[in-house]
PDB file of C-alpha atoms in Angstrom:
ATOM      1  CA  UNK A   1     -14.295   5.574   5.974  1.00 93.00           C
ATOM      2  CA  UNK A   2     -10.665   5.735   4.923  1.00 96.00           C
ATOM      3  CA  UNK A   3      -9.516   3.597   2.000  1.00 98.00           C
ATOM      4  CA  UNK A   4      -6.175   1.933   2.770  1.00 98.00           C
ATOM      5  CA  UNK A   5      -4.259  -0.228   0.301  1.00 98.00           C
ATOM      6  CA  UNK A   6      -1.267  -2.346   1.191  1.00 98.00           C
ATOM      7  CA  UNK A   7       0.507  -3.365  -1.992  1.00 97.00           C
ATOM      8  CA  UNK A   8       3.088  -6.117  -1.884  1.00 97.00           C
ATOM      9  CA  UNK A   9       4.759  -8.912  -3.753  1.00 96.00           C
ATOM     10  CA  UNK A  10       4.140 -12.538  -2.854  1.00 96.00           C
ATOM     11  CA  UNK A  11       6.255 -13.652   0.092  1.00 96.00           C
ATOM     12  CA  UNK A  12       7.242 -10.182   1.314  1.00 96.00           C
ATOM     13  CA  UNK A  13       8.064 -10.667   4.977  1.00 97.00           C
ATOM     14  CA  UNK A  14       7.485  -6.995   5.794  1.00 97.00           C
ATOM     15  CA  UNK A  15       3.854  -7.080   4.668  1.00 97.00           C
ATOM     16  CA  UNK A  16       2.193  -8.865   7.636  1.00 98.00           C
ATOM     17  CA  UNK A  17       3.712  -6.515  10.255  1.00 98.00           C
ATOM     18  CA  UNK A  18       2.816  -3.534   8.056  1.00 98.00           C
ATOM     19  CA  UNK A  19      -0.815  -4.677   7.936  1.00 98.00           C
ATOM     20  CA  UNK A  20      -0.808  -5.133  11.707  1.00 98.00           C
ATOM     21  CA  UNK A  21       0.604  -1.631  12.177  1.00 97.00           C
ATOM     22  CA  UNK A  22      -1.998  -0.064   9.873  1.00 97.00           C
ATOM     23  CA  UNK A  23      -4.800  -1.829  11.749  1.00 98.00           C
ATOM     24  CA  UNK A  24      -3.378  -0.890  15.153  1.00 98.00           C
ATOM     25  CA  UNK A  25      -2.996   2.795  14.235  1.00 97.00           C
ATOM     26  CA  UNK A  26      -6.532   2.914  12.824  1.00 97.00           C
ATOM     27  CA  UNK A  27      -7.904   1.317  15.995  1.00 97.00           C
ATOM     28  CA  UNK A  28      -5.908   3.611  18.279  1.00 97.00           C
ATOM     29  CA  UNK A  29      -7.127   6.672  16.378  1.00 97.00           C
ATOM     30  CA  UNK A  30     -10.681   5.305  16.201  1.00 97.00           C
ATOM     31  CA  UNK A  31     -10.704   5.510  12.394  1.00 97.00           C
ATOM     32  CA  UNK A  32     -12.791   3.152  10.290  1.00 97.00           C
ATOM     33  CA  UNK A  33     -10.748   1.797   7.413  1.00 98.00           C
ATOM     34  CA  UNK A  34     -11.479  -0.222   4.321  1.00 98.00           C
ATOM     35  CA  UNK A  35      -8.256  -2.238   4.109  1.00 98.00           C
ATOM     36  CA  UNK A  36      -7.353  -3.864   0.803  1.00 98.00           C
ATOM     37  CA  UNK A  37      -4.258  -6.012   0.471  1.00 97.00           C
ATOM     38  CA  UNK A  38      -3.185  -6.355  -3.152  1.00 97.00           C
ATOM     39  CA  UNK A  39      -0.481  -8.739  -4.325  1.00 97.00           C
ATOM     40  CA  UNK A  40       1.308  -7.237  -7.301  1.00 97.00           C
ATOM     41  CA  UNK A  41       2.314  -9.871  -9.857  1.00 96.00           C
ATOM     42  CA  UNK A  42       2.727  -8.071 -13.174  1.00 95.00           C
ATOM     43  CA  UNK A  43       4.285  -4.848 -14.459  1.00 94.00           C
ATOM     44  CA  UNK A  44       0.800  -3.765 -15.533  1.00 94.00           C
ATOM     45  CA  UNK A  45      -0.524  -4.157 -11.981  1.00 95.00           C
ATOM     46  CA  UNK A  46       2.487  -2.243 -10.689  1.00 93.00           C
ATOM     47  CA  UNK A  47       1.788   0.639 -13.070  1.00 93.00           C
ATOM     48  CA  UNK A  48      -1.961   0.649 -12.392  1.00 94.00           C
ATOM     49  CA  UNK A  49      -1.456   0.700  -8.606  1.00 94.00           C
ATOM     50  CA  UNK A  50       1.606   2.998  -8.531  1.00 93.00           C
ATOM     51  CA  UNK A  51       3.637   0.250  -6.848  1.00 93.00           C
ATOM     52  CA  UNK A  52       7.141   1.384  -5.918  1.00 90.00           C
ATOM     53  CA  UNK A  53       8.235  -1.394  -3.585  1.00 90.00           C
ATOM     54  CA  UNK A  54       7.025  -3.976  -1.151  1.00 93.00           C
ATOM     55  CA  UNK A  55       5.134  -3.111   0.866  1.00 96.00           C
ATOM     56  CA  UNK A  56       3.605   0.125  -0.355  1.00 95.00           C
ATOM     57  CA  UNK A  57       0.878   1.730   1.760  1.00 97.00           C
ATOM     58  CA  UNK A  58      -1.601   4.138   0.216  1.00 97.00           C
ATOM     59  CA  UNK A  59      -4.330   6.105   1.956  1.00 97.00           C
ATOM     60  CA  UNK A  60      -7.173   7.327  -0.227  1.00 97.00           C
ATOM     61  CA  UNK A  61      -4.976   6.687  -3.256  1.00 93.00           C
ATOM     62  CA  UNK A  62      -1.891   8.531  -2.015  1.00 93.00           C
ATOM     63  CA  UNK A  63       1.363   6.929  -0.900  1.00 94.00           C
ATOM     64  CA  UNK A  64       1.984   7.534   2.800  1.00 93.00           C
ATOM     65  CA  UNK A  65       5.498   8.735   1.917  1.00 88.00           C
ATOM     66  CA  UNK A  66       5.066  12.204   0.396  1.00 87.00           C
ATOM     67  CA  UNK A  67       8.319  12.013  -1.607  1.00 82.00           C
ATOM     68  CA  UNK A  68       7.129   8.778  -3.230  1.00 82.00           C
ATOM     69  CA  UNK A  69       4.114  10.514  -4.746  1.00 86.00           C
ATOM     70  CA  UNK A  70       6.387  12.061  -7.387  1.00 85.00           C
ATOM     71  CA  UNK A  71       7.789   8.726  -8.591  1.00 84.00           C
ATOM     72  CA  UNK A  72       6.620   7.705 -12.049  1.00 81.00           C
ATOM     73  CA  UNK A  73       8.610   4.476 -12.526  1.00 75.00           C
ATOM     74  CA  UNK A  74       6.762   1.408 -11.300  1.00 85.00           C
ATOM     75  CA  UNK A  75       7.492  -2.275 -11.643  1.00 80.00           C
ATOM     76  CA  UNK A  76       8.008  -5.719 -10.211  1.00 82.00           C
ATOM     77  CA  UNK A  77      11.438  -7.279  -9.851  1.00 70.00           C
TER      78      UNK A  77
END
């Protein structure tokens, strides 16, 4: 089982298609996923979840964008 998090802010229009894409890729690759969608509302949640922008996708705790893994500034605007 692969743990997938989609982190977003409320109302982000890119989040629903991102979720659909994650689900479609998992299905196509025959991978079982545990998908968690988390709405980030506070700076504390952003820090705790390493939220860099909406949407953020993490697989087993790592951002899917390798360069983003080095970012240490998180927040909600």
